[in-house]
Coordinates of C-alpha atoms in Angstrom, one line a residue:
Chain S
M7 CA -35.0 -62.8 -10.7
V8 CA -31.6 -61.6 -9.6
P9 CA -32.1 -59.1 -6.7
I10 CA -31.1 -55.5 -7.3
S11 CA -28.5 -55.5 -4.6
Y12 CA -26.3 -57.9 -6.7
Y13 CA -26.3 -55.3 -9.5
L14 CA -25.6 -52.5 -7.1
I15 CA -22.7 -54.3 -5.5
L16 CA -21.2 -55.1 -8.9
S17 CA -21.6 -51.5 -9.9
A18 CA -19.9 -50.3 -6.7
V19 CA -17.1 -52.8 -7.2
L20 CA -16.6 -51.6 -10.8
F21 CA -16.6 -48.0 -9.7
G22 CA -14.1 -48.8 -7.0
L23 CA -11.8 -50.6 -9.5
G24 CA -12.0 -47.5 -11.7
V25 CA -11.0 -45.3 -8.8
V26 CA -8.1 -47.6 -7.9
G27 CA -7.0 -47.7 -11.5
F28 CA -7.1 -43.9 -11.7
V29 CA -5.0 -43.5 -8.6
F30 CA -2.4 -46.1 -9.2
K31 CA -1.9 -46.5 -12.9
R32 CA 0.8 -44.4 -14.6
N33 CA -0.1 -44.7 -18.2
I34 CA -2.4 -42.0 -19.5
I35 CA -4.4 -44.3 -21.7
T36 CA -5.0 -46.7 -18.8
I37 CA -6.1 -43.9 -16.5
F38 CA -8.5 -42.8 -19.2
M39 CA -9.9 -46.4 -19.4
A40 CA -10.3 -46.4 -15.6
I41 CA -12.5 -43.3 -16.0
E42 CA -14.6 -45.0 -18.6
L43 CA -15.0 -48.0 -16.3
M44 CA -16.4 -45.6 -13.6
L45 CA -18.9 -44.2 -16.1
N46 CA -20.0 -47.7 -17.0
A47 CA -20.4 -48.6 -13.4
V48 CA -22.8 -45.7 -13.1
N49 CA -24.7 -46.9 -16.2
L50 CA -25.1 -50.3 -14.6
A51 CA -26.6 -48.7 -11.5
F52 CA -29.0 -46.6 -13.6
V53 CA -30.2 -49.6 -15.5
A54 CA -30.6 -51.7 -12.3
F55 CA -32.6 -49.0 -10.6
S56 CA -34.7 -48.5 -13.8
R57 CA -35.6 -52.1 -13.9
E58 CA -36.4 -52.2 -10.2
F59 CA -38.7 -49.2 -10.4
N60 CA -40.2 -50.3 -13.7
Q61 CA -39.4 -46.8 -15.1
L62 CA -37.9 -45.8 -18.4
D63 CA -36.0 -42.7 -16.9
G64 CA -32.9 -44.6 -15.9
L65 CA -32.5 -46.1 -19.3
I66 CA -32.7 -42.7 -20.9
F67 CA -30.1 -41.3 -18.5
V68 CA -27.8 -44.1 -19.8
F69 CA -28.0 -42.7 -23.3
F70 CA -27.0 -39.3 -22.1
V71 CA -24.0 -40.8 -20.2
I72 CA -22.9 -42.7 -23.3
V73 CA -23.1 -39.6 -25.5
V74 CA -21.3 -37.4 -23.1
A75 CA -18.6 -40.1 -22.5
A76 CA -18.1 -40.3 -26.2
A77 CA -17.6 -36.6 -26.5
E78 CA -15.2 -36.7 -23.6
A79 CA -13.3 -39.5 -25.2
A80 CA -12.9 -37.5 -28.4
V81 CA -11.5 -34.5 -26.6
G82 CA -9.5 -36.6 -24.2
L83 CA -7.7 -38.7 -26.9
A84 CA -6.9 -35.5 -28.8
I85 CA -5.3 -34.1 -25.7
V86 CA -3.4 -37.4 -25.2
M87 CA -2.2 -37.2 -28.9
V88 CA -0.8 -33.7 -28.4
I89 CA 1.0 -34.8 -25.2
A90 CA 2.4 -37.9 -26.9
R91 CA 3.6 -35.8 -29.9
N92 CA 5.3 -33.1 -27.8
R93 CA 6.8 -35.4 -25.2
K94 CA 7.2 -38.8 -26.8
S95 CA 5.9 -40.4 -23.6
L96 CA 2.6 -41.5 -22.1
N97 CA 3.7 -41.7 -18.5
V98 CA 1.9 -39.2 -16.3
E99 CA 5.1 -38.9 -14.1
D100 CA 6.8 -37.3 -17.1
V101 CA 4.1 -34.6 -17.3
N102 CA 5.5 -32.6 -14.3
L103 CA 6.5 -29.1 -15.4
M104 CA 4.3 -27.7 -12.6
K105 CA 4.2 -29.2 -9.1
F106 CA 1.0 -29.7 -7.2
Chain Z
M10 CA -44.8 -34.5 -29.1
F11 CA -43.2 -31.1 -29.7
P12 CA -42.4 -28.8 -26.7
P13 CA -44.5 -25.7 -26.5
L14 CA -43.0 -22.6 -28.2
Q15 CA -42.7 -20.9 -24.8
D16 CA -40.1 -23.4 -23.8
L17 CA -38.0 -22.3 -26.7
Y18 CA -38.2 -18.7 -25.5
R19 CA -37.1 -19.8 -22.1
I20 CA -33.9 -21.3 -23.4
A21 CA -33.4 -18.5 -25.9
P22 CA -30.0 -17.4 -24.5
E23 CA -28.6 -20.9 -24.8
L24 CA -30.0 -21.3 -28.3
V25 CA -28.5 -18.0 -29.4
L26 CA -25.1 -18.9 -27.9
C27 CA -25.1 -22.3 -29.7
A28 CA -26.3 -20.8 -33.0
F29 CA -23.5 -18.2 -33.0
G30 CA -21.0 -20.8 -31.9
M31 CA -22.0 -23.0 -34.9
L32 CA -22.0 -20.0 -37.2
V33 CA -18.5 -19.1 -36.2
M34 CA -17.4 -22.7 -36.8
L35 CA -19.0 -22.7 -40.3
I36 CA -17.7 -19.3 -41.4
D37 CA -14.2 -19.8 -39.9
P38 CA -12.7 -21.9 -42.8
F39 CA -13.6 -19.2 -45.3
V40 CA -11.9 -16.4 -43.4
P41 CA -8.2 -15.8 -44.3
A42 CA -5.7 -16.4 -41.5
T43 CA -5.0 -12.7 -41.1
R44 CA -8.6 -11.8 -40.5
K45 CA -9.6 -14.3 -37.8
R46 CA -10.2 -11.5 -35.4
S47 CA -13.5 -10.9 -37.2
M48 CA -14.6 -14.3 -35.8
G49 CA -14.0 -12.9 -32.3
W50 CA -16.3 -9.9 -33.2
L51 CA -19.0 -12.3 -34.4
A52 CA -18.7 -14.3 -31.2
F53 CA -18.9 -11.0 -29.2
A54 CA -22.0 -10.1 -31.1
G55 CA -23.4 -13.5 -30.2
T56 CA -22.9 -12.8 -26.5
L57 CA -24.6 -9.4 -26.8
V58 CA -27.6 -11.0 -28.6
A59 CA -27.7 -13.6 -25.8
L60 CA -27.7 -10.9 -23.2
A61 CA -30.5 -9.2 -25.0
S62 CA -32.4 -12.5 -25.3
L63 CA -32.3 -12.7 -21.5
R64 CA -35.0 -10.1 -21.5
W65 CA -37.1 -12.4 -23.7
A66 CA -36.5 -15.3 -21.3
A67 CA -37.4 -13.0 -18.4
L68 CA -40.8 -12.3 -20.0
N69 CA -41.5 -16.0 -20.1
Q70 CA -40.4 -17.1 -16.6
G71 CA -41.4 -20.5 -15.3
S72 CA -40.5 -24.1 -15.7
A73 CA -39.7 -25.5 -19.2
Y74 CA -39.5 -29.0 -20.6
S75 CA -41.6 -30.7 -18.0
G76 CA -39.5 -29.5 -15.1
L77 CA -36.0 -30.0 -16.5
F78 CA -35.2 -26.3 -16.7
R79 CA -36.4 -23.2 -15.0
V80 CA -36.2 -19.5 -15.8
D81 CA -36.5 -17.4 -12.7
M82 CA -34.7 -14.4 -11.3
F83 CA -32.0 -16.7 -9.9
S84 CA -31.2 -18.3 -13.2
L85 CA -31.4 -14.9 -15.0
F86 CA -28.9 -13.4 -12.5
V87 CA -26.4 -16.1 -13.0
H88 CA -26.9 -16.1 -16.8
A89 CA -26.1 -12.4 -16.8
I90 CA -22.8 -13.1 -14.9
V91 CA -21.6 -15.9 -17.1
I92 CA -22.6 -14.4 -20.4
G93 CA -21.1 -11.0 -19.3
V94 CA -17.9 -12.7 -18.3
S95 CA -17.6 -14.5 -21.7
A96 CA -18.3 -11.3 -23.6
L97 CA -15.6 -9.3 -21.8
A98 CA -13.2 -12.2 -22.0
I99 CA -13.7 -12.5 -25.7
L100 CA -12.8 -8.8 -26.1
G101 CA -9.8 -9.3 -23.8
S102 CA -8.5 -12.2 -25.9
F103 CA -7.9 -10.5 -29.2
D104 CA -4.5 -9.1 -28.5
Y105 CA -3.4 -12.1 -26.5
L106 CA -4.2 -14.5 -29.3
D107 CA -2.5 -12.3 -31.9
R108 CA 0.7 -12.3 -29.7
E109 CA 0.7 -16.0 -29.2
N110 CA -0.1 -16.6 -32.9
I111 CA -3.1 -18.8 -32.1
Q112 CA -5.8 -16.5 -33.5
R113 CA -8.5 -19.0 -34.5
G114 CA -12.2 -19.2 -34.9
E115 CA -12.7 -22.3 -32.8
Y116 CA -11.4 -20.5 -29.7
Y117 CA -14.4 -18.1 -29.8
A118 CA -16.8 -20.9 -30.8
L119 CA -15.7 -23.0 -27.8
I120 CA -16.2 -20.0 -25.4
L121 CA -19.7 -19.7 -26.7
F122 CA -20.5 -23.4 -26.3
A123 CA -19.0 -23.4 -22.8
T124 CA -21.1 -20.4 -21.9
A125 CA -24.2 -22.1 -23.2
G126 CA -23.3 -25.1 -20.9
M127 CA -22.9 -22.8 -17.9
G128 CA -26.3 -21.3 -18.7
I129 CA -28.0 -24.7 -18.8
L130 CA -26.2 -25.4 -15.5
A131 CA -27.6 -22.3 -13.9
G132 CA -31.2 -23.0 -15.0
S133 CA -31.3 -26.7 -14.5
T134 CA -33.8 -28.2 -12.1
E135 CA -33.0 -31.8 -12.8
L136 CA -29.8 -33.7 -12.1
I137 CA -29.2 -35.1 -15.6
T138 CA -29.8 -31.7 -17.2
A139 CA -27.3 -30.3 -14.7
F140 CA -24.9 -33.1 -15.8
V141 CA -25.3 -32.2 -19.5
G142 CA -24.7 -28.5 -18.8
L143 CA -21.7 -29.3 -16.6
E144 CA -20.1 -31.5 -19.4
M145 CA -20.9 -28.9 -22.1
S146 CA -18.9 -26.3 -20.2
S147 CA -16.2 -28.7 -19.1
I148 CA -15.5 -30.3 -22.4
S149 CA -15.2 -27.0 -24.1
T150 CA -12.9 -25.6 -21.4
Y151 CA -10.7 -28.7 -21.6
I152 CA -9.9 -27.7 -25.1
L153 CA -9.5 -24.0 -24.4
V154 CA -7.0 -24.7 -21.6
G155 CA -4.8 -26.6 -24.0
F156 CA -5.2 -24.1 -26.8
R157 CA -1.5 -23.2 -26.9
R158 CA -0.8 -26.6 -28.5
T159 CA 3.0 -26.2 -28.8
V160 CA 3.5 -25.0 -25.2
L161 CA 4.3 -27.9 -22.9
K162 CA 2.8 -26.2 -19.9
S163 CA -0.5 -25.7 -21.7
N164 CA -0.6 -29.4 -22.7
E165 CA 0.1 -30.4 -19.2
S166 CA -2.7 -28.1 -17.8
S167 CA -5.1 -29.5 -20.3
L168 CA -4.3 -33.1 -19.4
K169 CA -4.6 -32.5 -15.7
Y170 CA -7.8 -30.6 -16.1
F171 CA -9.2 -33.3 -18.4
L172 CA -8.3 -36.3 -16.2
L173 CA -9.3 -34.8 -12.9
G174 CA -12.3 -33.2 -14.4
S175 CA -13.6 -36.5 -15.8
F176 CA -12.8 -38.2 -12.5
A177 CA -14.9 -35.7 -10.6
T178 CA -17.7 -36.0 -13.2
A179 CA -17.8 -39.7 -12.6
F180 CA -18.4 -39.1 -8.9
F181 CA -21.1 -36.6 -9.7
L182 CA -22.8 -39.1 -11.9
Y183 CA -22.6 -41.9 -9.4
G184 CA -24.2 -39.5 -6.9
I185 CA -27.0 -38.8 -9.3
A186 CA -27.5 -42.6 -9.8
L187 CA -27.7 -43.1 -6.0
T188 CA -30.1 -40.2 -5.6
Y189 CA -32.2 -41.6 -8.4
G190 CA -32.2 -45.0 -6.6
A191 CA -33.2 -43.5 -3.3
T192 CA -36.0 -41.2 -4.5
R193 CA -37.1 -42.6 -7.9
S194 CA -36.5 -39.3 -9.5
T195 CA -33.8 -36.8 -10.5
R196 CA -36.1 -33.7 -10.4
F197 CA -35.2 -31.4 -7.6
D198 CA -38.8 -30.8 -6.4
V199 CA -39.6 -34.6 -6.4
V200 CA -36.3 -35.3 -4.6
N201 CA -37.2 -32.7 -2.0
Q202 CA -40.7 -34.2 -1.5
A203 CA -39.2 -37.6 -1.1
I204 CA -36.8 -36.5 1.5
A205 CA -39.5 -34.6 3.4
A206 CA -41.7 -37.7 3.4
H207 CA -39.2 -40.4 4.1
G208 CA -36.1 -38.6 5.5
A209 CA -32.6 -39.0 4.2
G210 CA -31.4 -42.6 4.2
P211 CA -27.8 -43.7 3.9
L212 CA -28.1 -44.2 0.1
L213 CA -29.2 -40.6 -0.3
I214 CA -26.6 -39.2 2.0
L215 CA -23.9 -41.1 0.1
G216 CA -25.4 -39.7 -3.2
L217 CA -25.3 -36.2 -1.8
G218 CA -21.7 -36.6 -0.8
L219 CA -20.7 -37.8 -4.2
I220 CA -22.6 -34.9 -5.9
F221 CA -20.6 -32.6 -3.6
V222 CA -17.4 -34.1 -4.8
G223 CA -18.3 -33.4 -8.4
L224 CA -19.5 -29.9 -7.8
G225 CA -16.7 -29.1 -5.3
F226 CA -14.3 -29.8 -8.1
K227 CA -15.9 -27.1 -10.3
V228 CA -16.3 -24.5 -7.6
V229 CA -12.7 -25.3 -6.3
A230 CA -13.8 -26.2 -2.8
A231 CA -11.1 -28.0 -0.8
P232 CA -10.2 -30.9 -0.8
F233 CA -10.9 -30.9 -4.5
Q234 CA -8.9 -27.8 -5.4
I235 CA -5.5 -29.5 -6.0
Y236 CA -5.7 -29.1 -9.8
T237 CA -6.5 -25.4 -9.7
P238 CA -3.1 -23.7 -9.6
D239 CA -1.6 -25.9 -12.3
V240 CA -4.5 -25.6 -14.6
Y241 CA -4.8 -21.9 -14.1
E242 CA -1.0 -21.4 -14.6
G243 CA -0.7 -23.3 -17.8
A244 CA -3.9 -22.2 -19.5
P245 CA -3.9 -19.1 -21.8
T246 CA -4.5 -16.2 -19.4
P247 CA -7.8 -15.1 -20.9
V248 CA -9.1 -18.6 -20.5
T249 CA -7.9 -18.6 -16.9
A250 CA -10.0 -15.5 -16.5
I251 CA -13.1 -17.3 -17.8
L252 CA -12.3 -20.4 -15.7
A253 CA -12.0 -18.4 -12.5
C254 CA -15.3 -16.6 -13.0
G255 CA -17.8 -18.4 -15.3
P256 CA -17.8 -22.1 -14.5
K257 CA -17.4 -21.2 -10.8
A258 CA -20.5 -19.0 -10.8
A259 CA -22.5 -21.6 -12.8
A260 CA -21.4 -24.4 -10.5
F261 CA -22.2 -22.4 -7.4
A262 CA -25.6 -21.7 -8.9
V263 CA -26.4 -25.3 -9.5
M264 CA -25.0 -26.3 -6.1
L265 CA -27.3 -23.7 -4.4
R266 CA -30.2 -25.2 -6.3
I267 CA -29.3 -28.8 -5.5
F268 CA -28.5 -28.2 -1.8
Y269 CA -31.4 -25.8 -1.1
S270 CA -34.2 -27.0 -3.3
A271 CA -33.5 -30.7 -3.7
F272 CA -31.7 -31.4 -0.4
G273 CA -33.2 -28.5 1.6
S274 CA -34.9 -30.8 4.0
A275 CA -31.6 -32.5 4.7
S276 CA -29.6 -29.3 5.5
H277 CA -28.4 -30.7 8.8
V278 CA -26.6 -33.4 6.9
W279 CA -24.6 -31.1 4.5
F280 CA -24.1 -28.2 6.8
W281 CA -21.0 -29.7 8.4
A282 CA -19.5 -30.8 5.1
I283 CA -19.8 -27.2 3.8
W284 CA -18.4 -25.9 7.1
V285 CA -15.3 -28.0 7.1
S286 CA -14.8 -27.5 3.3
A287 CA -15.1 -23.7 3.7
I288 CA -12.4 -23.6 6.4
L289 CA -10.1 -25.9 4.4
T290 CA -10.6 -23.9 1.2
M291 CA -9.9 -20.6 2.8
C292 CA -6.8 -21.7 4.7
I293 CA -5.2 -23.7 1.8
G294 CA -5.9 -20.9 -0.6
N295 CA -4.4 -18.2 1.6
F296 CA -1.5 -20.0 3.1
A297 CA -0.3 -21.4 -0.3
A298 CA -0.7 -18.0 -1.9
L299 CA 1.7 -16.5 0.7
V300 CA 4.7 -18.2 -0.8
Q301 CA 3.9 -17.8 -4.5
T302 CA 6.3 -15.8 -6.8
N303 CA 4.2 -16.2 -9.9
V304 CA 1.4 -13.7 -10.2
K305 CA -0.8 -16.0 -12.2
R306 CA -0.4 -18.8 -9.7
L307 CA -0.9 -16.3 -6.8
L308 CA -4.2 -15.3 -8.3
A309 CA -5.1 -18.9 -8.8
Y310 CA -4.7 -19.5 -5.0
S311 CA -6.5 -16.3 -4.3
S312 CA -9.5 -17.7 -6.3
I313 CA -9.4 -20.8 -4.1
A314 CA -9.5 -18.5 -1.0
H315 CA -12.5 -16.6 -2.5
A316 CA -14.4 -19.9 -3.1
G317 CA -13.9 -20.4 0.7
Y318 CA -15.5 -17.0 1.5
I319 CA -18.4 -17.9 -0.8
L320 CA -18.8 -21.2 1.0
V321 CA -19.2 -19.2 4.3
A322 CA -22.3 -17.5 2.9
F323 CA -23.4 -20.9 1.5
A324 CA -23.2 -22.4 5.0
A325 CA -25.7 -19.8 6.3
A326 CA -28.4 -21.6 4.3
S327 CA -30.7 -18.6 4.5
E328 CA -32.3 -16.3 2.0
I329 CA -29.8 -13.6 2.8
G330 CA -27.0 -16.2 2.5
V331 CA -28.1 -17.0 -1.0
A332 CA -28.3 -13.3 -1.9
A333 CA -24.8 -12.9 -0.4
V334 CA -23.4 -15.7 -2.6
L335 CA -24.9 -14.2 -5.7
F336 CA -23.6 -10.7 -4.8
Y337 CA -20.2 -12.1 -4.1
L338 CA -20.2 -14.0 -7.4
A339 CA -21.0 -10.8 -9.4
A340 CA -18.4 -8.7 -7.6
Y341 CA -15.8 -11.4 -7.7
A342 CA -16.4 -11.9 -11.4
A343 CA -15.7 -8.2 -12.2
M344 CA -12.5 -8.0 -10.1
T345 CA -11.0 -11.4 -11.0
L346 CA -11.7 -11.0 -14.7
G347 CA -10.0 -7.6 -14.7
A348 CA -7.0 -8.9 -12.7
F349 CA -6.4 -11.9 -14.9
L350 CA -6.8 -9.8 -18.1
I351 CA -4.1 -7.4 -16.8
V352 CA -1.9 -10.3 -16.1
A353 CA -2.5 -11.4 -19.8
H354 CA -1.7 -7.9 -21.0
V355 CA 1.5 -7.4 -18.9
G356 CA 2.6 -11.0 -19.6
G357 CA 3.6 -10.1 -23.1
T358 CA 4.7 -12.6 -25.8
N359 CA 4.9 -16.2 -24.6
E360 CA 3.8 -14.9 -21.1
Q361 CA 7.3 -13.8 -20.1
R362 CA 6.4 -11.4 -17.4
L363 CA 4.6 -13.4 -14.8
N364 CA 6.7 -13.1 -11.7
I365 CA 6.1 -10.6 -9.0
E366 CA 9.5 -8.9 -9.6
D367 CA 8.6 -8.5 -13.3
Y368 CA 5.9 -6.1 -12.1
A369 CA 8.5 -3.8 -10.4
G370 CA 8.3 -0.3 -11.8
L371 CA 4.9 -0.9 -13.5
G372 CA 3.5 2.0 -11.4
T373 CA 5.8 4.6 -13.0
K374 CA 6.0 3.2 -16.5
H375 CA 2.4 2.3 -17.1
P376 CA 0.5 4.2 -14.4
W377 CA -3.0 3.5 -15.6
I378 CA -2.5 -0.2 -15.9
A379 CA -0.9 -0.3 -12.5
A380 CA -3.7 1.7 -11.0
C381 CA -6.3 -0.7 -12.4
F382 CA -4.4 -3.7 -11.2
A383 CA -4.0 -2.1 -7.8
L384 CA -7.8 -1.5 -7.7
F385 CA -8.6 -5.1 -8.5
L386 CA -6.1 -6.3 -5.9
F387 CA -7.5 -4.0 -3.3
S388 CA -11.0 -5.3 -4.1
L389 CA -9.8 -8.9 -3.9
L390 CA -8.2 -8.0 -0.5
G391 CA -11.5 -6.4 0.5
L392 CA -10.7 -2.8 1.1
P393 CA -13.8 -0.6 1.6
A394 CA -15.4 1.2 -1.4
T395 CA -14.8 -1.9 -3.6
G396 CA -17.1 -4.7 -4.6
G397 CA -14.9 -7.3 -2.8
F398 CA -15.4 -5.5 0.5
L399 CA -19.2 -5.6 0.4
G400 CA -19.2 -9.1 -1.0
K401 CA -17.2 -10.3 2.1
L402 CA -19.3 -8.1 4.4
Y403 CA -22.6 -9.6 3.2
A404 CA -21.2 -13.1 3.2
F405 CA -19.9 -12.9 6.8
Q406 CA -23.0 -11.0 8.0
S407 CA -25.3 -13.7 6.6
A408 CA -23.3 -16.4 8.4
L409 CA -23.3 -14.4 11.7
D410 CA -27.1 -14.0 11.5
Q411 CA -27.3 -17.8 11.6
R412 CA -24.9 -17.9 14.6
I413 CA -22.1 -19.6 12.7
V414 CA -19.6 -17.6 14.6
W415 CA -16.4 -19.6 14.5
L416 CA -16.6 -19.9 10.7
V417 CA -16.8 -16.1 10.4
V418 CA -13.9 -15.6 12.8
I419 CA -11.7 -18.0 10.8
A420 CA -12.8 -16.2 7.6
A421 CA -12.0 -12.8 9.0
V422 CA -8.5 -14.0 10.1
N423 CA -8.0 -15.4 6.6
S424 CA -8.8 -12.2 4.9
V425 CA -6.2 -10.4 7.0
I426 CA -3.6 -13.0 6.0
G427 CA -4.7 -12.4 2.4
A428 CA -3.6 -8.8 2.7
Y429 CA 0.0 -9.8 2.8
Y430 CA 0.2 -11.4 -0.7
Y431 CA -2.0 -8.9 -2.4
L432 CA 0.0 -6.0 -1.0
K433 CA 3.2 -7.7 -2.0
V434 CA 2.3 -7.2 -5.6
V435 CA 1.1 -3.6 -5.1
V436 CA 4.4 -2.8 -3.3
A437 CA 6.4 -4.3 -6.1
M438 CA 4.5 -2.3 -8.7
Y439 CA 5.0 1.1 -6.9
F440 CA 8.0 0.9 -4.7
H441 CA 10.5 -1.4 -6.4
E442 CA 12.9 -0.4 -9.2
S443 CA 12.6 -2.4 -12.4
N444 CA 15.7 -4.5 -13.3
K445 CA 14.4 -5.1 -16.8
E446 CA 13.6 -2.7 -19.6
W447 CA 9.8 -2.1 -20.0
A448 CA 8.8 -2.5 -23.6
P449 CA 5.9 -0.3 -24.7
M450 CA 2.6 -2.1 -24.2
P451 CA 0.2 -0.6 -26.7
M452 CA -3.4 -1.2 -25.4
R453 CA -6.0 -1.4 -28.1
A454 CA -9.6 -0.3 -27.8
P455 CA -11.2 -3.7 -26.9
M456 CA -8.9 -4.4 -24.0
F457 CA -9.2 -0.8 -22.8
V458 CA -13.0 -1.1 -22.8
V459 CA -12.9 -4.3 -20.8
L460 CA -10.6 -2.9 -18.2
L461 CA -12.6 0.2 -17.9
L462 CA -15.9 -1.7 -17.5
T463 CA -14.5 -4.2 -14.9
A464 CA -12.9 -1.3 -13.0
I465 CA -16.2 0.7 -13.0
A466 CA -18.2 -2.4 -12.0
T467 CA -15.8 -3.1 -9.1
I468 CA -16.1 0.5 -7.8
Y469 CA -19.9 0.6 -8.5
F470 CA -20.6 -2.6 -6.6
G471 CA -18.6 -1.2 -3.7
V472 CA -20.1 2.3 -3.6
L473 CA -23.7 1.8 -4.8
P474 CA -24.4 -1.9 -4.0
N475 CA -28.2 -1.4 -3.4
R476 CA -29.4 -2.1 -6.9
L477 CA -27.3 -5.3 -7.2
M478 CA -28.2 -6.4 -3.7
E479 CA -31.9 -5.9 -4.5
L480 CA -31.6 -8.1 -7.6
A481 CA -29.6 -10.7 -5.6
I482 CA -32.3 -10.8 -2.9
A483 CA -35.1 -11.1 -5.5
S484 CA -33.1 -13.9 -7.1
A485 CA -32.7 -15.6 -3.7
R486 CA -36.4 -15.4 -3.1
S487 CA -37.2 -17.1 -6.5
L488 CA -35.1 -20.0 -5.5
R489 CA -37.4 -21.3 -2.8

C-alpha cells in the first residue's frame, strides 16, 4: 500500500503549482485553471485522508467541492466572457482601470 | 432517512430566502420590462418573511442535521443583521437600478441567495457547511458586483473579486482538509475535543493558518484586503453597501465560531496572528484613506479600518470581546449601509458625482441628505452619542480587560487619524462652494425610509445601547 504521505506531498505540490500559476500567469483562463488545480489538490488530500481513516466523510466532502467548483466555473467563465467582449483581450494586465 | 421536522424549522430563514429567490427567478420572465420593480418588492417581502421566520427558528433552538448547523442566540443575532442589511439594501436599490437602466429580477434573486448563504455561514458548526455557505454568498456576489455589464470598471471589479475570491476559497478548503486530516472530523466540537486531548500539531496549525487566509479575505483583514478598494469602487453602489456589511458580518460570525469553539484550546496559537493582522488592517485602512479623493473608495478604506477595530475585540478572546464584536457589527452595519446608500443617491446617473469636491455645497442644497451623511460619517469616526462610538468603546474596553494594551493604544491613535478623512468630507459638504450645478435629486419613499431607519438605528445604538448590548452578551454566552 502506498503510504499516505506520498499522496499528501503530491497534493501539496499540486496546490503549490496552482499558487505559482495564479501569481505568475497573465492569461485569465490560465489563472482560472490554476485555481481549479488548487481545488483538485484539496480533493486529493480529502480522498487520501478518507482512505487513511477508513471514513466516508472525506469522499463526501469531495462531492461538495466538485459541485461548488462547477458553480464557480459557470459564473467565472461568464465574467471572463463579458471581459473578453468588452475589451477584446484576455490579459489581466489590460484590466487595469483601477490601481491596487 | 429523512431529517426530523424540527431541523427544517431551524433553517426556516434560509428556506424562505431561497424559496423567494426562486420565486423571483420564475416570475421574472413574465413581468414586462417597465415593471421589474415589482420583483424588488417581492424580494423585500421575502426578507421580511425571513425576519419573521427567525422567531420560528428561535423557538426551536439547538443543533440541526447531526451537528452541521446550530440555531442559538449567536446565530439569530447575526441572521438579524444580514437579513436586515439585505432588506434595506433592496429598498435602497430601486432608484439606482432605474437610473442605471439595469432593473432586473435576477438582481433581487441573487441578493436573496447571497443572504441565505450568509445565514448558513452564521449558523454552521461544521467546516464543510461553512464552506458551502461561504460559496453561496460569494458566487452570488461575484455576479452582483459585475451587474453593470457594459461598464468596464464593473467588469474589472467582478473579475478581480472572482479571481481573488476563488483563490482565497482554495486556501480555506486546503485548511479544512488539513484540519480534517489532523482531527478526523470537521465538526467544531469534535475538533475542539481533539485539540484538547492531543494538543495542536503542526498540521493543525497550518490548517488554521490557511482557514484564516480564506476568512481573512471575507472580513477584509490585512494582508488579504488588497482587492477591497477596487471591488468596492467598481461594484454598483448598493451592492457595495451589502458587501461592506453582510458578508463581513457573516464571515466574522463563522470566524468567531471556528476560532473560539473549534480552535478555542489553541488560542495562544492564533492570538498573535490576529494581533498583527489587526494592527496592519487598521493602519493600512486609515493611512490609505487619507489620500483618497473618491468618496466610494474612501469609504472602502474606512471599511478596512473598521475591520481592524473589530479584530481588536476579536483578539480579546473573552465573552465580552465576542459581545463587543457583535455590537460593533450591528452598529457598523447601520452606519455603513446608510453612508453607501447616500453615495449611491448623490452619485446620480452613471455614478458621476463620486469625488469629494462633488459634495461641495451639498449642505445648503440638500440639507437633509447632508445631515444624514454627516451623521453616518460622525458615527464612523466615533463621535459620542452614535453607534460607532460605543462600538469602539466596547471593543477597546474588552481588549483592555485582557491586558492587550499596545493593541488598544494603536487602535486609539488610528481612530484619531481617521477623523481627518471623515471630516474632510463633512467640511466639503458644508463649507465649500459648489463649482457644479446641483440637479434636483428627488428621493422616493423607499430610499427615504431606508435612510431614516439607518439614521435612527445609528443614534439609537449610540444613546440607548443597553438592549442591543444585552442581546450581544446573551449571544456571546450561547457561543461557548
